[in-house]
mmCIF file of C-alpha atoms in Angstrom:
data_model
loop_
_atom_site.group_PDB
_atom_site.id
_atom_site.type_symbol
_atom_site.label_atom_id
_atom_site.label_comp_id
_atom_site.label_asym_id
_atom_site.label_seq_id
_atom_site.Cartn_x
_atom_site.Cartn_y
_atom_site.Cartn_z
ATOM 1 C CA MET C 1 17.059 -26.147 -26.286
ATOM 2 C CA ARG C 2 14.419 -24.070 -27.146
ATOM 3 C CA LEU C 3 10.938 -23.470 -26.164
ATOM 4 C CA VAL C 4 8.109 -22.708 -29.195
ATOM 5 C CA PHE C 5 4.564 -22.008 -28.022
ATOM 6 C CA GLY C 6 1.280 -20.163 -29.150
ATOM 7 C CA CYS C 7 -1.388 -18.982 -26.533
ATOM 8 C CA ILE C 8 -5.240 -18.797 -26.205
ATOM 9 C CA LEU C 9 -6.914 -16.266 -24.251
ATOM 10 C CA LEU C 10 -9.149 -17.642 -21.357
ATOM 11 C CA LEU C 11 -11.389 -15.854 -18.988
ATOM 12 C CA LEU C 12 -10.406 -17.394 -15.694
ATOM 13 C CA THR C 13 -13.481 -17.072 -12.988
ATOM 14 C CA SER C 14 -10.920 -17.318 -9.962
ATOM 15 C CA GLY C 15 -7.392 -16.948 -9.078
ATOM 16 C CA ALA C 16 -6.701 -14.283 -11.385
ATOM 17 C CA LEU C 17 -3.674 -12.079 -10.274
ATOM 18 C CA ALA C 18 -4.165 -9.416 -8.118
ATOM 19 C CA THR C 19 -3.777 -5.680 -9.380
ATOM 20 C CA THR C 20 -2.662 -2.501 -7.481
ATOM 21 C CA PRO C 21 -5.261 -1.230 -5.031
ATOM 22 C CA THR C 22 -6.819 2.011 -6.152
ATOM 23 C CA PHE C 23 -6.558 5.538 -4.348
ATOM 24 C CA HIS C 24 -9.430 7.530 -4.243
ATOM 25 C CA GLU C 25 -8.937 10.353 -2.146
ATOM 26 C CA TRP C 26 -7.558 11.977 1.043
ATOM 27 C CA THR C 27 -10.079 13.588 3.555
ATOM 28 C CA PRO C 28 -8.014 16.242 5.913
ATOM 29 C CA SER C 29 -9.693 17.021 9.239
ATOM 30 C CA SER C 30 -8.634 19.475 11.820
ATOM 31 C CA GLU C 31 -9.406 20.698 15.674
ATOM 32 C CA ALA C 32 -7.806 24.044 15.652
ATOM 33 C CA ASP C 33 -10.156 26.195 17.957
ATOM 34 C CA GLY C 34 -7.706 25.660 20.928
ATOM 35 C CA ASN C 35 -6.439 22.900 22.985
ATOM 36 C CA VAL C 36 -9.261 20.519 23.267
ATOM 37 C CA THR C 37 -9.643 16.682 24.503
ATOM 38 C CA SER C 38 -12.486 15.606 22.022
ATOM 39 C CA HIS C 39 -11.156 15.562 18.288
ATOM 40 C CA THR C 40 -13.847 15.492 15.265
ATOM 41 C CA ILE C 41 -12.556 13.396 12.210
ATOM 42 C CA THR C 42 -14.330 13.378 8.829
ATOM 43 C CA TYR C 43 -15.429 10.439 6.749
ATOM 44 C CA PRO C 44 -14.561 10.618 3.288
ATOM 45 C CA SER C 45 -17.814 11.889 1.028
ATOM 46 C CA THR C 46 -17.826 8.765 -0.599
ATOM 47 C CA ILE C 47 -17.877 5.085 0.693
ATOM 48 C CA ASN C 48 -18.273 2.043 -1.209
ATOM 49 C CA THR C 49 -18.587 -1.666 -0.330
ATOM 50 C CA ASN C 50 -14.920 -3.119 0.609
ATOM 51 C CA ASP C 51 -13.292 0.091 0.410
ATOM 52 C CA LEU C 52 -10.405 0.403 2.853
ATOM 53 C CA LEU C 53 -9.834 3.314 4.976
ATOM 54 C CA VAL C 54 -6.244 4.368 6.569
ATOM 55 C CA ALA C 55 -6.095 7.084 8.976
ATOM 56 C CA VAL C 56 -3.285 9.173 10.279
ATOM 57 C CA PHE C 57 -4.046 11.226 13.490
ATOM 58 C CA GLY C 58 -1.428 13.979 14.437
ATOM 59 C CA SER C 59 -1.233 16.175 17.858
ATOM 60 C CA ASP C 60 1.151 18.552 19.092
ATOM 61 C CA GLY C 61 2.160 16.860 22.281
ATOM 62 C CA ASN C 62 2.615 13.678 24.224
ATOM 63 C CA GLU C 63 -0.975 12.154 24.397
ATOM 64 C CA SER C 64 -2.786 9.083 24.881
ATOM 65 C CA VAL C 65 -5.553 8.712 21.943
ATOM 66 C CA ASN C 66 -8.661 6.666 22.884
ATOM 67 C CA GLN C 67 -12.049 5.901 21.136
ATOM 68 C CA TRP C 68 -10.976 4.422 17.805
ATOM 69 C CA GLU C 69 -12.337 1.191 18.363
ATOM 70 C CA GLU C 70 -15.508 2.069 19.931
ATOM 71 C CA GLU C 71 -16.213 3.721 16.480
ATOM 72 C CA GLY C 72 -15.198 0.447 14.254
ATOM 73 C CA TRP C 73 -11.507 1.366 13.765
ATOM 74 C CA THR C 74 -8.251 -0.946 14.539
ATOM 75 C CA VAL C 75 -5.178 0.891 15.785
ATOM 76 C CA LEU C 76 -2.058 -0.110 14.273
ATOM 77 C CA ASP C 77 0.351 2.345 15.842
ATOM 78 C CA ASP C 78 0.596 4.783 18.533
ATOM 79 C CA SER C 79 3.934 6.527 18.553
ATOM 80 C CA ARG C 80 5.090 9.506 20.698
ATOM 81 C CA TRP C 81 8.479 11.064 19.855
ATOM 82 C CA ASP C 82 10.628 13.130 22.326
ATOM 83 C CA LEU C 83 8.768 12.755 25.508
ATOM 84 C CA ASN C 84 10.945 14.181 27.791
ATOM 85 C CA ASP C 85 12.697 17.090 26.010
ATOM 86 C CA HIS C 86 10.345 19.750 25.598
ATOM 87 C CA SER C 87 12.767 22.495 24.483
ATOM 88 C CA THR C 88 12.713 20.456 20.853
ATOM 89 C CA GLY C 89 8.739 19.870 20.742
ATOM 90 C CA GLN C 90 6.463 16.883 21.319
ATOM 91 C CA VAL C 91 4.712 15.076 18.700
ATOM 92 C CA THR C 92 2.157 12.140 18.643
ATOM 93 C CA SER C 93 0.532 10.145 15.870
ATOM 94 C CA HIS C 94 -2.217 7.276 15.618
ATOM 95 C CA LEU C 95 -2.113 4.930 12.378
ATOM 96 C CA ALA C 96 -5.550 3.065 12.007
ATOM 97 C CA TYR C 97 -7.670 1.471 9.442
ATOM 98 C CA TYR C 98 -11.340 0.584 9.041
ATOM 99 C CA TYR C 99 -12.146 -2.343 6.296
ATOM 100 C CA ASN C 100 -15.766 -1.957 4.760
ATOM 101 C CA PRO C 101 -17.431 0.612 6.848
ATOM 102 C CA PRO C 102 -20.913 1.375 6.516
ATOM 103 C CA GLY C 103 -21.833 3.463 3.304
ATOM 104 C CA ALA C 104 -24.124 5.770 5.429
ATOM 105 C CA GLU C 105 -21.030 7.079 7.474
ATOM 106 C CA ALA C 106 -19.914 8.656 4.017
ATOM 107 C CA GLY C 107 -19.605 12.463 4.787
ATOM 108 C CA THR C 108 -20.471 12.292 8.399
ATOM 109 C CA THR C 109 -17.849 12.571 11.587
ATOM 110 C CA PHE C 110 -16.977 10.920 14.687
ATOM 111 C CA GLU C 111 -15.003 11.522 17.987
ATOM 112 C CA ILE C 112 -11.943 10.590 19.336
ATOM 113 C CA THR C 113 -10.301 11.843 22.626
ATOM 114 C CA THR C 114 -6.885 12.682 24.010
ATOM 115 C CA GLY C 115 -5.890 12.423 27.557
ATOM 116 C CA THR C 116 -5.206 16.296 27.810
ATOM 117 C CA GLY C 117 -6.280 19.134 25.469
ATOM 118 C CA GLU C 118 -4.301 19.602 22.151
ATOM 119 C CA ARG C 119 -4.757 21.007 18.579
ATOM 120 C CA SER C 120 -4.884 18.090 16.050
ATOM 121 C CA GLY C 121 -5.216 17.137 12.481
ATOM 122 C CA ALA C 122 -5.950 13.902 10.415
ATOM 123 C CA VAL C 123 -5.864 12.369 7.259
ATOM 124 C CA ILE C 124 -8.055 9.541 5.775
ATOM 125 C CA ALA C 125 -6.979 7.442 2.504
ATOM 126 C CA ARG C 126 -9.939 5.823 0.773
ATOM 127 C CA ILE C 127 -8.773 2.810 -1.197
ATOM 128 C CA SER C 128 -10.446 0.161 -3.132
ATOM 129 C CA GLY C 129 -9.081 -3.183 -4.406
ATOM 130 C CA ALA C 130 -7.203 -3.915 -1.244
ATOM 131 C CA THR C 131 -7.246 -6.802 0.911
ATOM 132 C CA ASN C 132 -9.124 -7.274 4.120
ATOM 133 C CA PRO C 133 -6.403 -6.430 6.874
ATOM 134 C CA ALA C 134 -8.080 -9.010 9.108
ATOM 135 C CA THR C 135 -6.741 -11.372 6.562
ATOM 136 C CA SER C 136 -3.775 -10.061 5.281
ATOM 137 C CA ALA C 137 -2.280 -7.436 7.376
ATOM 138 C CA ILE C 138 -1.260 -3.773 6.426
ATOM 139 C CA GLU C 139 2.271 -3.303 7.050
ATOM 140 C CA PHE C 140 4.154 -0.228 7.870
ATOM 141 C CA THR C 141 7.484 1.250 9.103
ATOM 142 C CA VAL C 142 7.659 4.185 11.461
ATOM 143 C CA THR C 143 10.495 6.311 12.421
ATOM 144 C CA GLY C 144 10.735 9.774 14.495
ATOM 145 C CA SER C 145 13.313 12.555 14.832
ATOM 146 C CA ASN C 146 13.158 11.606 18.450
ATOM 147 C CA GLY C 147 14.727 14.813 20.100
ATOM 148 C CA THR C 148 16.886 15.588 16.824
ATOM 149 C CA PRO C 149 14.601 18.125 14.808
ATOM 150 C CA SER C 150 15.268 18.213 11.231
ATOM 151 C CA THR C 151 14.152 19.185 7.939
ATOM 152 C CA SER C 152 14.194 15.281 6.052
ATOM 153 C CA PRO C 153 11.622 13.096 7.433
ATOM 154 C CA ASP C 154 12.305 9.905 6.455
ATOM 155 C CA PRO C 155 10.537 6.587 7.445
ATOM 156 C CA GLY C 156 13.129 4.111 6.321
ATOM 157 C CA SER C 157 12.438 1.325 3.831
ATOM 158 C CA ILE C 158 9.785 -1.362 4.185
ATOM 159 C CA THR C 159 9.763 -5.177 2.658
ATOM 160 C CA PRO C 160 6.226 -6.691 2.846
ATOM 161 C CA SER C 161 6.133 -9.937 3.956
ATOM 162 C CA HIS C 162 4.042 -11.194 0.889
ATOM 163 C CA GLY C 163 6.953 -10.754 -1.383
ATOM 164 C CA LEU C 164 6.896 -9.901 -4.850
ATOM 165 C CA ALA C 165 3.315 -8.426 -5.221
ATOM 166 C CA ASP C 166 1.445 -5.369 -6.528
ATOM 167 C CA TYR C 167 1.144 -2.716 -3.407
ATOM 168 C CA LEU C 168 -0.104 0.883 -2.956
ATOM 169 C CA TYR C 169 2.333 2.665 -0.403
ATOM 170 C CA LEU C 170 1.410 5.583 1.492
ATOM 171 C CA TRP C 171 3.770 7.809 2.912
ATOM 172 C CA VAL C 172 2.632 10.076 5.963
ATOM 173 C CA VAL C 173 4.687 12.627 7.763
ATOM 174 C CA VAL C 174 3.385 14.222 11.100
ATOM 175 C CA ASN C 175 5.337 17.176 12.516
ATOM 176 C CA ASP C 176 5.299 19.645 15.391
ATOM 177 C CA VAL C 177 4.014 22.638 14.309
ATOM 178 C CA GLY C 178 1.522 23.990 11.802
ATOM 179 C CA THR C 179 3.763 26.590 10.405
ATOM 180 C CA VAL C 180 6.032 24.013 8.958
ATOM 181 C CA SER C 181 4.887 21.635 5.825
ATOM 182 C CA ALA C 182 6.179 19.721 3.233
ATOM 183 C CA SER C 183 7.941 21.491 0.252
ATOM 184 C CA GLY C 184 9.444 18.299 -1.145
ATOM 185 C CA PHE C 185 7.924 14.680 -1.331
ATOM 186 C CA PRO C 186 9.706 11.117 -2.119
ATOM 187 C CA THR C 187 10.345 10.408 -5.979
ATOM 188 C CA GLY C 188 7.657 9.056 -7.549
ATOM 189 C CA TYR C 189 4.769 9.706 -4.783
ATOM 190 C CA ILE C 190 1.717 11.578 -6.180
ATOM 191 C CA ASN C 191 -1.436 12.809 -4.582
ATOM 192 C CA THR C 192 0.976 14.800 -2.239
ATOM 193 C CA GLY C 193 -0.584 17.796 0.105
ATOM 194 C CA ASN C 194 -0.433 19.102 3.472
ATOM 195 C CA ASN C 195 -2.884 19.361 6.237
ATOM 196 C CA SER C 196 -1.798 22.439 8.425
ATOM 197 C CA ILE C 197 -3.543 22.837 11.875
ATOM 198 C CA ASP C 198 -3.156 26.512 13.640
ATOM 199 C CA GLY C 199 0.176 27.767 13.381
ATOM 200 C CA PRO C 200 2.876 27.416 15.964
ATOM 201 C CA ALA C 201 0.792 25.706 18.591
ATOM 202 C CA GLY C 202 -0.536 23.100 16.049
ATOM 203 C CA THR C 203 0.628 20.196 13.804
ATOM 204 C CA ASN C 204 1.247 19.326 9.927
ATOM 205 C CA LEU C 205 0.559 16.006 8.220
ATOM 206 C CA ALA C 206 2.036 15.736 5.048
ATOM 207 C CA TYR C 207 1.105 12.745 2.623
ATOM 208 C CA GLY C 208 1.698 11.036 -0.750
ATOM 209 C CA THR C 209 0.844 7.583 -2.587
ATOM 210 C CA LYS C 210 2.932 5.403 -4.840
ATOM 211 C CA ALA C 211 1.350 2.445 -7.046
ATOM 212 C CA THR C 212 3.617 -0.359 -7.563
ATOM 213 C CA THR C 213 3.442 -3.437 -9.654
ATOM 214 C CA ALA C 214 5.600 -6.638 -8.929
ATOM 215 C CA SER C 215 7.658 -4.857 -6.281
ATOM 216 C CA SER C 216 8.923 -6.412 -3.326
ATOM 217 C CA SER C 217 10.114 -3.565 -1.218
ATOM 218 C CA GLU C 218 10.108 0.405 -1.002
ATOM 219 C CA ASP C 219 12.526 2.789 0.430
ATOM 220 C CA PRO C 220 11.121 6.533 -0.218
ATOM 221 C CA ASP C 221 13.210 9.211 -0.442
ATOM 222 C CA ALA C 222 13.415 11.593 2.648
ATOM 223 C CA GLY C 223 10.722 14.302 2.457
ATOM 224 C CA THR C 224 11.615 17.973 2.864
ATOM 225 C CA LEU C 225 10.247 20.132 5.476
ATOM 226 C CA THR C 226 10.218 24.201 5.210
ATOM 227 C CA SER C 227 12.028 24.430 8.630
ATOM 228 C CA SER C 228 13.590 22.102 10.888
ATOM 229 C CA GLU C 229 11.076 20.494 13.346
ATOM 230 C CA GLU C 230 10.207 17.015 15.091
ATOM 231 C CA TRP C 231 8.555 14.423 13.078
ATOM 232 C CA ILE C 232 7.096 11.036 12.396
ATOM 233 C CA ALA C 233 7.117 9.517 9.437
ATOM 234 C CA TYR C 234 5.250 6.587 7.712
ATOM 235 C CA VAL C 235 5.542 4.460 4.813
ATOM 236 C CA ILE C 236 2.404 1.965 4.798
ATOM 237 C CA ALA C 237 2.119 -0.813 2.214
ATOM 238 C CA VAL C 238 -1.476 -1.706 1.326
ATOM 239 C CA HIS C 239 -1.765 -5.250 -0.276
ATOM 240 C CA ALA C 240 -4.002 -5.925 -3.227
ATOM 241 C CA ALA C 241 -7.139 -8.051 -3.173
ATOM 242 C CA SER C 242 -7.934 -10.898 -5.571
ATOM 243 C CA GLY C 243 -5.562 -13.852 -5.728
ATOM 244 C CA GLY C 244 -2.954 -12.398 -2.949
ATOM 245 C CA GLY C 245 -0.935 -10.631 -5.606
ATOM 246 C CA ASP C 246 0.983 -13.959 -5.981
ATOM 247 C CA SER C 247 3.848 -13.195 -8.636
ATOM 248 C CA THR C 248 5.420 -16.416 -8.529
ATOM 249 C CA ALA C 249 5.995 -18.125 -12.044
ATOM 250 C CA PRO C 250 3.200 -20.216 -13.482
ATOM 251 C CA THR C 251 3.605 -23.936 -13.289
ATOM 252 C CA PHE C 252 3.242 -26.774 -15.968
ATOM 253 C CA GLY C 253 0.817 -29.442 -16.550
ATOM 254 C CA THR C 254 0.500 -31.746 -19.261
ATOM 255 C CA VAL C 255 -1.782 -30.815 -22.044
ATOM 256 C CA PRO C 256 -1.256 -32.208 -25.654
ATOM 257 C CA GLU C 257 -1.212 -28.627 -27.628
ATOM 258 C CA VAL C 258 1.323 -27.559 -30.506
ATOM 259 C CA HIS C 259 0.673 -23.827 -31.940
ATOM 260 C CA SER C 260 2.725 -21.298 -33.325
ATOM 261 C CA THR C 261 6.517 -20.743 -33.757
ATOM 262 C CA ALA C 262 6.176 -17.631 -31.598
ATOM 263 C CA TYR C 263 9.255 -17.182 -29.269
ATOM 264 C CA THR C 264 9.426 -15.430 -25.929
ATOM 265 C CA SER C 265 12.244 -15.093 -23.097
ATOM 266 C CA VAL C 266 11.432 -18.549 -21.422
ATOM 267 C CA THR C 267 13.927 -20.928 -20.048
ATOM 268 C CA ALA C 268 12.949 -24.557 -19.088
ATOM 269 C CA ASP C 269 14.568 -27.957 -17.750
ATOM 270 C CA ALA C 270 12.914 -30.209 -20.304
ATOM 271 C CA THR C 271 14.743 -33.290 -19.832
ATOM 272 C CA ALA C 272 11.833 -35.821 -19.987
ATOM 273 C CA SER C 273 8.869 -36.281 -22.715
ATOM 274 C CA ASP C 274 6.306 -35.685 -19.699
ATOM 275 C CA GLU C 275 8.032 -32.547 -18.569
ATOM 276 C CA THR C 276 6.536 -30.693 -15.727
ATOM 277 C CA ASP C 277 9.534 -28.974 -14.150
ATOM 278 C CA ALA C 278 9.931 -25.607 -16.057
ATOM 279 C CA THR C 279 10.555 -21.712 -15.108
ATOM 280 C CA VAL C 280 9.022 -18.886 -17.001
ATOM 281 C CA SER C 281 11.259 -15.696 -16.649
ATOM 282 C CA HIS C 282 8.358 -13.172 -17.666
ATOM 283 C CA TYR C 283 4.359 -12.864 -17.776
ATOM 284 C CA GLY C 284 4.161 -10.882 -21.226
ATOM 285 C CA LEU C 285 3.110 -14.066 -23.384
ATOM 286 C CA LEU C 286 2.825 -14.021 -27.118
ATOM 287 C CA LEU C 287 -0.487 -15.221 -28.949
ATOM 288 C CA THR C 288 -0.365 -16.709 -32.248
ATOM 289 C CA ASP C 289 -0.900 -13.468 -34.002
ATOM 290 C CA GLY C 290 1.815 -11.660 -32.169
ATOM 291 C CA ALA C 291 -0.367 -9.890 -29.622
ATOM 292 C CA THR C 292 0.985 -9.574 -26.274
ATOM 293 C CA TYR C 293 -1.354 -10.266 -23.344
ATOM 294 C CA PRO C 294 -0.294 -9.897 -19.469
ATOM 295 C CA ALA C 295 -0.870 -12.955 -17.240
ATOM 296 C CA SER C 296 -4.112 -11.914 -15.441
ATOM 297 C CA GLY C 297 -6.709 -13.994 -17.136
ATOM 298 C CA THR C 298 -4.635 -15.829 -19.604
ATOM 299 C CA GLN C 299 -4.052 -19.477 -19.997
ATOM 300 C CA CYS C 300 -1.659 -20.493 -22.872
ATOM 301 C CA LYS C 301 -0.619 -23.953 -23.846
ATOM 302 C CA ALA C 302 3.205 -24.540 -25.188
ATOM 303 C CA TRP C 303 5.127 -26.847 -27.167
ATOM 304 C CA PHE C 304 8.606 -28.076 -25.821
ATOM 305 C CA ASN C 305 11.354 -28.924 -28.271
ATOM 306 C CA THR C 306 14.571 -30.433 -26.343
ATOM 307 C CA GLY C 307 16.356 -30.502 -29.511
ATOM 308 C CA ALA C 308 16.687 -34.396 -29.618
ATOM 309 C CA GLY C 309 13.889 -34.878 -31.788
ATOM 310 C CA SER C 310 11.026 -35.431 -28.761
ATOM 311 C CA ASN C 311 8.315 -33.067 -28.529
ATOM 312 C CA ASN C 312 7.395 -32.193 -25.014
ATOM 313 C CA VAL C 313 4.352 -30.805 -24.419
ATOM 314 C CA GLY C 314 3.113 -28.823 -21.475
ATOM 315 C CA ARG C 315 0.590 -26.203 -20.672
ATOM 316 C CA VAL C 316 1.495 -22.846 -18.820
ATOM 317 C CA VAL C 317 -1.025 -21.332 -16.656
ATOM 318 C CA GLY C 318 -0.587 -17.383 -15.659
#
């Protein structure tokens, strides 16, 4: 059995496949002028409609953190590691997001508070093209050294519930002192850096991003710290907007259309003249002229030939 088809390019007005969310910038903040309970965090200098802001806050100590919600943020995680053994240090982090914040916030600041005075730091990632987390949650894994300082912060792996889709992954590590930073980052991560705050009494946040297409999981390598310290490590999955990143195979309907003899890597169970059950193994479909187009925004019409002399006709929708 073989499948022979040609394609026509069609602009779809809805249901297009998602593309990977776009990372724009990290905005760091620091509170380094002594141990304080009020901590100033700076918004990115640009905020556009439907931008997603993802923030990680870190402090050197076992602290409760408040005031996020009053400022419009949603807290996803409040991690504290090594709460009882002060000999190896303490570190606290918070993960929060703000979807579609007012553009007037660009370049301004807001305050959060800690239960007692601490030095602190934060980073905010500005992202466009992400789904609204209220309807499609940001997912993450978090791991801590938890009393066993090391130079290899590793958040572990994440398998987002959306399955095979396009994701932007954020890697963020908070460690116990400001004199220790990340000297190595996971393979494939870019936009990397450190936000170091006030020496031995402070903290450090290391960060990076990785955009993927058609991935179902991510397991970043461990990073490398310049010295052994307590740490908290995140890998955060941001899901693409528009169509939910659905990468399941196209489906077949019944539209009579016969085109060229261009071949591609396709399999089908063509057992009836009105065949509707078929599997397409990839989305790189060929046009009649031999040009290749991606699935997003394309609609292709196909001709089945079962080898028994009957022409089974169907339509492939990407």
